[in-house]
PDB file of C-alpha atoms in Angstrom:
ATOM      1  CA  LEU A  30      29.760   7.114 -89.731  1.00 50.00           C
ATOM      2  CA  ALA A  31      28.882   7.053 -93.399  1.00 60.00           C
ATOM      3  CA  LYS A  32      31.505   5.496 -95.621  1.00 76.00           C
ATOM      4  CA  THR A  33      32.080   7.851 -98.587  1.00 84.00           C
ATOM      5  CA  THR A  34      33.404   7.145-102.110  1.00 88.00           C
ATOM      6  CA  GLN A  35      34.568   9.873-104.418  1.00 93.00           C
ATOM      7  CA  PRO A  36      36.681  10.028-107.580  1.00 95.00           C
ATOM      8  CA  ILE A  37      40.430  10.022-107.093  1.00 93.00           C
ATOM      9  CA  SER A  38      41.125  12.939-109.358  1.00 96.00           C
ATOM     10  CA  MET A  39      39.545  15.448-111.711  1.00 97.00           C
ATOM     11  CA  ASP A  40      40.946  18.016-114.131  1.00 97.00           C
ATOM     12  CA  SER A  41      39.309  21.302-115.032  1.00 97.00           C
ATOM     13  CA  TYR A  42      40.111  24.690-116.612  1.00 97.00           C
ATOM     14  CA  GLU A  43      39.963  28.143-115.185  1.00 97.00           C
ATOM     15  CA  GLY A  44      36.499  29.639-115.337  1.00 96.00           C
ATOM     16  CA  GLN A  45      34.687  26.314-115.428  1.00 97.00           C
ATOM     17  CA  GLU A  46      32.366  24.878-112.902  1.00 97.00           C
ATOM     18  CA  VAL A  47      33.629  21.768-111.124  1.00 97.00           C
ATOM     19  CA  ASN A  48      31.257  19.223-109.763  1.00 97.00           C
ATOM     20  CA  ILE A  49      32.505  16.491-107.429  1.00 97.00           C
ATOM     21  CA  THR A  50      30.094  13.643-106.597  1.00 95.00           C
ATOM     22  CA  CYS A  51      30.467  11.673-103.461  1.00 93.00           C
ATOM     23  CA  SER A  52      28.582   8.383-102.727  1.00 91.00           C
ATOM     24  CA  HIS A  53      27.538   7.498 -99.292  1.00 85.00           C
ATOM     25  CA  ASN A  54      25.101   4.590 -99.630  1.00 81.00           C
ATOM     26  CA  ASN A  55      25.029   3.727 -95.853  1.00 81.00           C
ATOM     27  CA  ILE A  56      24.423   7.241 -94.625  1.00 81.00           C
ATOM     28  CA  ALA A  57      22.513   7.198 -91.358  1.00 80.00           C
ATOM     29  CA  THR A  58      19.465   9.277 -90.629  1.00 81.00           C
ATOM     30  CA  ASN A  59      21.311  11.727 -88.383  1.00 78.00           C
ATOM     31  CA  ASP A  60      24.507  11.947 -90.460  1.00 81.00           C
ATOM     32  CA  TYR A  61      25.475  15.309 -92.053  1.00 86.00           C
ATOM     33  CA  ILE A  62      27.663  15.571 -95.092  1.00 89.00           C
ATOM     34  CA  THR A  63      30.696  17.955 -94.863  1.00 90.00           C
ATOM     35  CA  TRP A  64      33.367  18.863 -97.317  1.00 93.00           C
ATOM     36  CA  TYR A  65      36.872  20.028 -96.704  1.00 94.00           C
ATOM     37  CA  GLN A  66      39.603  21.417 -98.918  1.00 96.00           C
ATOM     38  CA  GLN A  67      43.286  20.813 -98.408  1.00 95.00           C
ATOM     39  CA  PHE A  68      46.198  22.533-100.115  1.00 94.00           C
ATOM     40  CA  PRO A  69      49.685  21.012-100.086  1.00 89.00           C
ATOM     41  CA  SER A  70      51.489  21.389 -96.784  1.00 88.00           C
ATOM     42  CA  GLN A  71      48.414  22.846 -95.052  1.00 92.00           C
ATOM     43  CA  GLY A  72      45.681  21.503 -92.839  1.00 93.00           C
ATOM     44  CA  PRO A  73      42.219  20.883 -94.260  1.00 93.00           C
ATOM     45  CA  ARG A  74      39.787  23.747 -94.448  1.00 95.00           C
ATOM     46  CA  PHE A  75      35.999  23.472 -94.055  1.00 93.00           C
ATOM     47  CA  ILE A  76      34.010  24.376 -97.033  1.00 94.00           C
ATOM     48  CA  ILE A  77      30.382  23.470 -96.460  1.00 94.00           C
ATOM     49  CA  GLN A  78      27.966  21.132 -94.688  1.00 91.00           C
ATOM     50  CA  GLY A  79      24.524  19.997 -95.459  1.00 91.00           C
ATOM     51  CA  TYR A  80      21.832  17.483 -94.542  1.00 90.00           C
ATOM     52  CA  LYS A  81      19.477  17.502 -97.535  1.00 88.00           C
ATOM     53  CA  THR A  82      18.483  19.541-100.558  1.00 89.00           C
ATOM     54  CA  LYS A  83      20.810  22.413-101.442  1.00 95.00           C
ATOM     55  CA  VAL A  84      23.091  24.545 -99.352  1.00 94.00           C
ATOM     56  CA  THR A  85      25.076  27.511-100.767  1.00 95.00           C
ATOM     57  CA  ASN A  86      27.702  29.749 -99.296  1.00 94.00           C
ATOM     58  CA  GLU A  87      30.222  32.172-100.747  1.00 93.00           C
ATOM     59  CA  VAL A  88      32.545  29.405-101.784  1.00 92.00           C
ATOM     60  CA  ALA A  89      30.482  26.504-102.995  1.00 96.00           C
ATOM     61  CA  SER A  90      27.153  24.793-103.251  1.00 97.00           C
ATOM     62  CA  LEU A  91      26.235  21.382-101.947  1.00 97.00           C
ATOM     63  CA  PHE A  92      23.448  19.310-103.513  1.00 96.00           C
ATOM     64  CA  ILE A  93      21.992  16.368-101.616  1.00 94.00           C
ATOM     65  CA  PRO A  94      19.140  14.452-103.245  1.00 94.00           C
ATOM     66  CA  ALA A  95      16.139  13.190-101.302  1.00 92.00           C
ATOM     67  CA  ASP A  96      17.531   9.711-100.852  1.00 91.00           C
ATOM     68  CA  ARG A  97      20.818  11.194 -99.444  1.00 90.00           C
ATOM     69  CA  LYS A  98      22.912   8.414-100.867  1.00 90.00           C
ATOM     70  CA  SER A  99      25.097  10.837-102.701  1.00 92.00           C
ATOM     71  CA  SER A 100      26.010  14.477-102.717  1.00 94.00           C
ATOM     72  CA  THR A 101      27.636  16.869-105.142  1.00 96.00           C
ATOM     73  CA  LEU A 102      29.973  19.698-104.363  1.00 97.00           C
ATOM     74  CA  SER A 103      29.887  22.435-106.937  1.00 98.00           C
ATOM     75  CA  LEU A 104      32.694  24.938-107.293  1.00 97.00           C
ATOM     76  CA  PRO A 105      31.678  27.797-109.575  1.00 94.00           C
ATOM     77  CA  ARG A 106      34.136  29.354-111.934  1.00 93.00           C
ATOM     78  CA  VAL A 107      37.302  27.801-110.542  1.00 96.00           C
ATOM     79  CA  SER A 108      40.631  29.515-110.591  1.00 96.00           C
ATOM     80  CA  LEU A 109      44.213  28.023-110.433  1.00 96.00           C
ATOM     81  CA  SER A 110      44.191  28.531-106.697  1.00 95.00           C
ATOM     82  CA  ASP A 111      41.317  26.074-106.345  1.00 96.00           C
ATOM     83  CA  THR A 112      43.746  23.258-107.162  1.00 97.00           C
ATOM     84  CA  ALA A 113      43.617  21.190-104.074  1.00 97.00           C
ATOM     85  CA  VAL A 114      42.288  17.869-102.541  1.00 95.00           C
ATOM     86  CA  TYR A 115      38.642  17.892-101.681  1.00 96.00           C
ATOM     87  CA  TYR A 116      37.269  15.544 -98.977  1.00 94.00           C
ATOM     88  CA  CYS A 117      33.749  14.374 -98.596  1.00 91.00           C
ATOM     89  CA  LEU A 118      33.000  13.250 -95.061  1.00 86.00           C
ATOM     90  CA  GLY A 119      30.118  11.976 -93.039  1.00 78.00           C
ATOM     91  CA  ALA A 120      29.631  13.698 -89.681  1.00 72.00           C
ATOM     92  CA  GLN A 121      27.593  11.698 -87.283  1.00 66.00           C
ATOM     93  CA  GLY A 122      24.935  12.768 -84.911  1.00 56.00           C
ATOM     94  CA  GLU A 123      23.996  15.994 -83.134  1.00 53.00           C
ATOM     95  CA  ILE A 124      26.307  18.893 -83.671  1.00 50.00           C
ATOM     96  CA  LYS A 125      26.738  19.288 -79.978  1.00 47.00           C
ATOM     97  CA  ALA A 126      27.398  15.643 -79.337  1.00 50.00           C
ATOM     98  CA  ALA A 127      30.659  14.908 -77.546  1.00 44.00           C
ATOM     99  CA  GLY A 128      33.224  13.138 -79.614  1.00 48.00           C
ATOM    100  CA  ASN A 129      31.806  13.964 -82.962  1.00 58.00           C
ATOM    101  CA  LYS A 130      34.486  12.631 -85.280  1.00 66.00           C
ATOM    102  CA  LEU A 131      35.220  13.033 -88.917  1.00 72.00           C
ATOM    103  CA  THR A 132      36.491  10.148 -91.075  1.00 73.00           C
ATOM    104  CA  PHE A 133      38.581  11.348 -93.956  1.00 79.00           C
ATOM    105  CA  GLY A 134      38.821   9.178 -97.028  1.00 78.00           C
ATOM    106  CA  GLY A 135      41.286   9.552 -99.861  1.00 82.00           C
ATOM    107  CA  GLY A 136      39.766  12.651-101.276  1.00 91.00           C
ATOM    108  CA  THR A 137      39.498  14.009-104.861  1.00 95.00           C
ATOM    109  CA  ARG A 138      42.518  15.685-106.229  1.00 95.00           C
ATOM    110  CA  VAL A 139      41.287  18.609-108.384  1.00 97.00           C
ATOM    111  CA  LEU A 140      43.787  20.129-110.907  1.00 97.00           C
ATOM    112  CA  VAL A 141      42.735  23.451-112.374  1.00 97.00           C
ATOM    113  CA  LYS A 142      44.577  24.174-115.623  1.00 97.00           C
ATOM    114  CA  PRO A 143      45.051  27.603-117.231  1.00 95.00           C
TER     115      PRO A 143
ATOM    116  CA  ASP B  29      48.359  34.979 -82.156  1.00 59.00           C
ATOM    117  CA  ALA B  30      44.742  34.177 -82.653  1.00 71.00           C
ATOM    118  CA  GLY B  31      43.775  30.789 -83.964  1.00 93.00           C
ATOM    119  CA  ILE B  32      45.333  27.365 -83.675  1.00 96.00           C
ATOM    120  CA  THR B  33      49.048  26.825 -83.599  1.00 96.00           C
ATOM    121  CA  GLN B  34      51.316  23.777 -83.546  1.00 97.00           C
ATOM    122  CA  SER B  35      54.881  23.416 -82.505  1.00 97.00           C
ATOM    123  CA  PRO B  36      57.388  22.470 -83.591  1.00 97.00           C
ATOM    124  CA  ARG B  37      56.581  22.650 -87.331  1.00 96.00           C
ATOM    125  CA  TYR B  38      59.357  20.186 -88.149  1.00 97.00           C
ATOM    126  CA  LYS B  39      61.007  17.568 -85.987  1.00 98.00           C
ATOM    127  CA  ILE B  40      63.480  14.797 -86.537  1.00 98.00           C
ATOM    128  CA  THR B  41      63.952  12.312 -83.793  1.00 97.00           C
ATOM    129  CA  GLU B  42      65.443   8.874 -83.266  1.00 97.00           C
ATOM    130  CA  THR B  43      63.671   5.614 -82.785  1.00 98.00           C
ATOM    131  CA  GLY B  44      62.884   5.014 -79.111  1.00 97.00           C
ATOM    132  CA  ARG B  45      62.931   8.636 -78.077  1.00 97.00           C
ATOM    133  CA  GLN B  46      59.988  10.408 -76.527  1.00 97.00           C
ATOM    134  CA  VAL B  47      58.686  13.434 -78.366  1.00 98.00           C
ATOM    135  CA  THR B  48      55.866  15.857 -77.625  1.00 98.00           C
ATOM    136  CA  LEU B  49      53.912  17.810 -80.213  1.00 98.00           C
ATOM    137  CA  MET B  50      52.203  20.904 -78.913  1.00 98.00           C
ATOM    138  CA  CYS B  51      48.825  22.313 -79.980  1.00 98.00           C
ATOM    139  CA  HIS B  52      47.366  25.586 -78.716  1.00 97.00           C
ATOM    140  CA  GLN B  53      44.065  27.278 -79.641  1.00 97.00           C
ATOM    141  CA  THR B  54      42.824  30.729 -78.630  1.00 95.00           C
ATOM    142  CA  TRP B  55      39.081  30.295 -79.194  1.00 92.00           C
ATOM    143  CA  SER B  56      38.298  28.274 -76.078  1.00 90.00           C
ATOM    144  CA  HIS B  57      36.812  25.587 -78.234  1.00 91.00           C
ATOM    145  CA  SER B  58      35.537  22.551 -76.289  1.00 89.00           C
ATOM    146  CA  TYR B  59      36.687  19.918 -78.726  1.00 90.00           C
ATOM    147  CA  MET B  60      40.234  19.244 -79.875  1.00 92.00           C
ATOM    148  CA  PHE B  61      41.591  16.517 -82.128  1.00 93.00           C
ATOM    149  CA  TRP B  62      44.853  15.012 -83.295  1.00 95.00           C
ATOM    150  CA  TYR B  63      45.165  13.401 -86.790  1.00 94.00           C
ATOM    151  CA  ARG B  64      48.059  11.958 -88.716  1.00 95.00           C
ATOM    152  CA  GLN B  65      48.341  12.141 -92.452  1.00 94.00           C
ATOM    153  CA  ASP B  66      50.645   9.810 -94.315  1.00 91.00           C
ATOM    154  CA  LEU B  67      51.843  10.444 -97.804  1.00 82.00           C
ATOM    155  CA  GLY B  68      49.105  10.186-100.302  1.00 71.00           C
ATOM    156  CA  HIS B  69      46.422   9.355 -97.768  1.00 74.00           C
ATOM    157  CA  GLY B  70      43.692  11.100 -95.955  1.00 79.00           C
ATOM    158  CA  LEU B  71      43.713  11.952 -92.265  1.00 86.00           C
ATOM    159  CA  ARG B  72      43.295   9.401 -89.504  1.00 89.00           C
ATOM    160  CA  LEU B  73      42.085  10.370 -86.022  1.00 89.00           C
ATOM    161  CA  ILE B  74      44.519   9.524 -83.200  1.00 93.00           C
ATOM    162  CA  TYR B  75      42.843  11.071 -80.126  1.00 93.00           C
ATOM    163  CA  TYR B  76      40.205  13.593 -79.347  1.00 90.00           C
ATOM    164  CA  SER B  77      39.073  15.597 -76.359  1.00 91.00           C
ATOM    165  CA  ALA B  78      35.620  16.928 -75.577  1.00 86.00           C
ATOM    166  CA  ALA B  79      36.805  19.193 -72.737  1.00 88.00           C
ATOM    167  CA  ALA B  80      39.611  19.614 -70.285  1.00 90.00           C
ATOM    168  CA  ASP B  81      40.474  16.374 -68.626  1.00 91.00           C
ATOM    169  CA  ILE B  82      38.231  14.444 -71.021  1.00 89.00           C
ATOM    170  CA  THR B  83      40.000  12.494 -73.759  1.00 91.00           C
ATOM    171  CA  ASP B  84      39.235   9.441 -75.888  1.00 89.00           C
ATOM    172  CA  LYS B  85      40.812   7.213 -78.467  1.00 90.00           C
ATOM    173  CA  GLY B  86      40.378   7.642 -82.174  1.00 87.00           C
ATOM    174  CA  GLU B  87      41.161   5.266 -85.003  1.00 86.00           C
ATOM    175  CA  VAL B  88      44.895   4.866 -84.420  1.00 91.00           C
ATOM    176  CA  PRO B  89      45.823   5.561 -80.796  1.00 94.00           C
ATOM    177  CA  ASP B  90      48.509   2.976 -80.162  1.00 96.00           C
ATOM    178  CA  GLY B  91      51.906   4.516 -79.235  1.00 96.00           C
ATOM    179  CA  TYR B  92      50.413   7.906 -78.465  1.00 98.00           C
ATOM    180  CA  VAL B  93      49.440   9.649 -75.223  1.00 97.00           C
ATOM    181  CA  VAL B  94      47.460  12.846 -74.810  1.00 97.00           C
ATOM    182  CA  SER B  95      46.507  15.082 -72.008  1.00 95.00           C
ATOM    183  CA  ARG B  96      44.374  18.167 -71.655  1.00 96.00           C
ATOM    184  CA  SER B  97      44.797  20.001 -68.351  1.00 95.00           C
ATOM    185  CA  LYS B  98      43.775  23.335 -69.928  1.00 94.00           C
ATOM    186  CA  THR B  99      41.115  23.938 -72.523  1.00 94.00           C
ATOM    187  CA  GLU B 100      43.481  25.705 -74.941  1.00 96.00           C
ATOM    188  CA  ASN B 101      46.267  23.083 -74.976  1.00 97.00           C
ATOM    189  CA  PHE B 102      46.230  19.524 -76.263  1.00 97.00           C
ATOM    190  CA  PRO B 103      49.739  18.049 -76.393  1.00 98.00           C
ATOM    191  CA  LEU B 104      50.403  14.729 -78.148  1.00 98.00           C
ATOM    192  CA  THR B 105      53.222  12.580 -76.890  1.00 98.00           C
ATOM    193  CA  LEU B 106      54.960   9.699 -78.658  1.00 97.00           C
ATOM    194  CA  GLU B 107      56.237   7.668 -75.719  1.00 95.00           C
ATOM    195  CA  SER B 108      58.834   5.725 -77.797  1.00 97.00           C
ATOM    196  CA  ALA B 109      58.930   6.821 -81.374  1.00 97.00           C
ATOM    197  CA  THR B 110      58.983   4.357 -84.178  1.00 97.00           C
ATOM    198  CA  ARG B 111      59.678   4.816 -87.881  1.00 97.00           C
ATOM    199  CA  SER B 112      55.997   4.016 -88.627  1.00 95.00           C
ATOM    200  CA  GLN B 113      55.145   7.170 -86.728  1.00 97.00           C
ATOM    201  CA  THR B 114      56.869   9.300 -89.387  1.00 97.00           C
ATOM    202  CA  SER B 115      53.993  11.432 -90.578  1.00 97.00           C
ATOM    203  CA  VAL B 116      52.456  14.871 -90.704  1.00 97.00           C
ATOM    204  CA  TYR B 117      50.434  15.510 -87.576  1.00 98.00           C
ATOM    205  CA  PHE B 118      47.496  17.934 -87.529  1.00 97.00           C
ATOM    206  CA  CYS B 119      45.715  19.336 -84.541  1.00 96.00           C
ATOM    207  CA  ALA B 120      42.154  20.675 -84.862  1.00 94.00           C
ATOM    208  CA  SER B 121      39.498  22.208 -82.760  1.00 93.00           C
ATOM    209  CA  ARG B 122      35.737  23.003 -82.931  1.00 89.00           C
ATOM    210  CA  ASP B 123      33.305  24.672 -80.691  1.00 85.00           C
ATOM    211  CA  GLY B 124      30.570  22.049 -80.962  1.00 71.00           C
ATOM    212  CA  GLN B 125      27.771  24.590 -81.334  1.00 72.00           C
ATOM    213  CA  GLY B 126      26.602  25.598 -84.797  1.00 67.00           C
ATOM    214  CA  SER B 127      28.445  23.325 -87.248  1.00 73.00           C
ATOM    215  CA  TYR B 128      30.714  20.398 -87.745  1.00 78.00           C
ATOM    216  CA  GLU B 129      33.471  22.759 -88.831  1.00 86.00           C
ATOM    217  CA  GLN B 130      36.884  21.879 -87.496  1.00 89.00           C
ATOM    218  CA  TYR B 131      39.744  24.356 -87.587  1.00 93.00           C
ATOM    219  CA  PHE B 132      43.020  22.786 -88.343  1.00 95.00           C
ATOM    220  CA  GLY B 133      46.503  23.843 -87.388  1.00 96.00           C
ATOM    221  CA  PRO B 134      49.363  24.111 -89.882  1.00 95.00           C
ATOM    222  CA  GLY B 135      50.777  20.689 -89.035  1.00 96.00           C
ATOM    223  CA  THR B 136      53.955  19.229 -87.630  1.00 97.00           C
ATOM    224  CA  ARG B 137      56.088  17.145 -89.954  1.00 97.00           C
ATOM    225  CA  LEU B 138      57.748  14.475 -87.839  1.00 98.00           C
ATOM    226  CA  THR B 139      60.472  12.186 -89.092  1.00 97.00           C
ATOM    227  CA  VAL B 140      61.629   9.230 -87.052  1.00 97.00           C
ATOM    228  CA  THR B 141      65.079   7.908 -88.058  1.00 97.00           C
TER     229      THR B 141
END
């Protein structure tokens, strides 16, 4: 599984765009990148996944350059409720593979200020 | 209730006692997982299961036992609780089809005294 490195914390203000970059230099050919969000006292919640280029959903965008050694999660126009810990993870192998496991690192603590 | 539930939500037990944490999901997902999260850290995988009667070790399995006789249930047992097992335990499930998305339960906060 790809070892990921991301900033420990980031501060932002309401209405701004937040970009969190994750490094995964040893990502394997069949690894996907996934991002999860965790609020205090709750379980993590899936945000987005991608393999390369750009993926967008109703919550966020994920940019993965051609070399796939890094990825950037973009949260548009954050609000106070986006204050959370964001985890970048490598997900190995085929989606249907048995035992597909996620390795959580320390995450990035994002604080959105008024 | 639809979704994934865990019980109890809070548990205090003594060193040496056996304790079982329950996890139940209503989606009939194939895969289920147990994680622990210690203060200020990310989640670490304890055990996982690909289907009923199929389980395998994760990153930190020592001191834990799992079973999965039914698809919807995945109990985690601490055979002889130790203080180092004080943690928040999360159960998760996924269907293994369209994405890597795992659905997490609300967690069980376990304190071993």
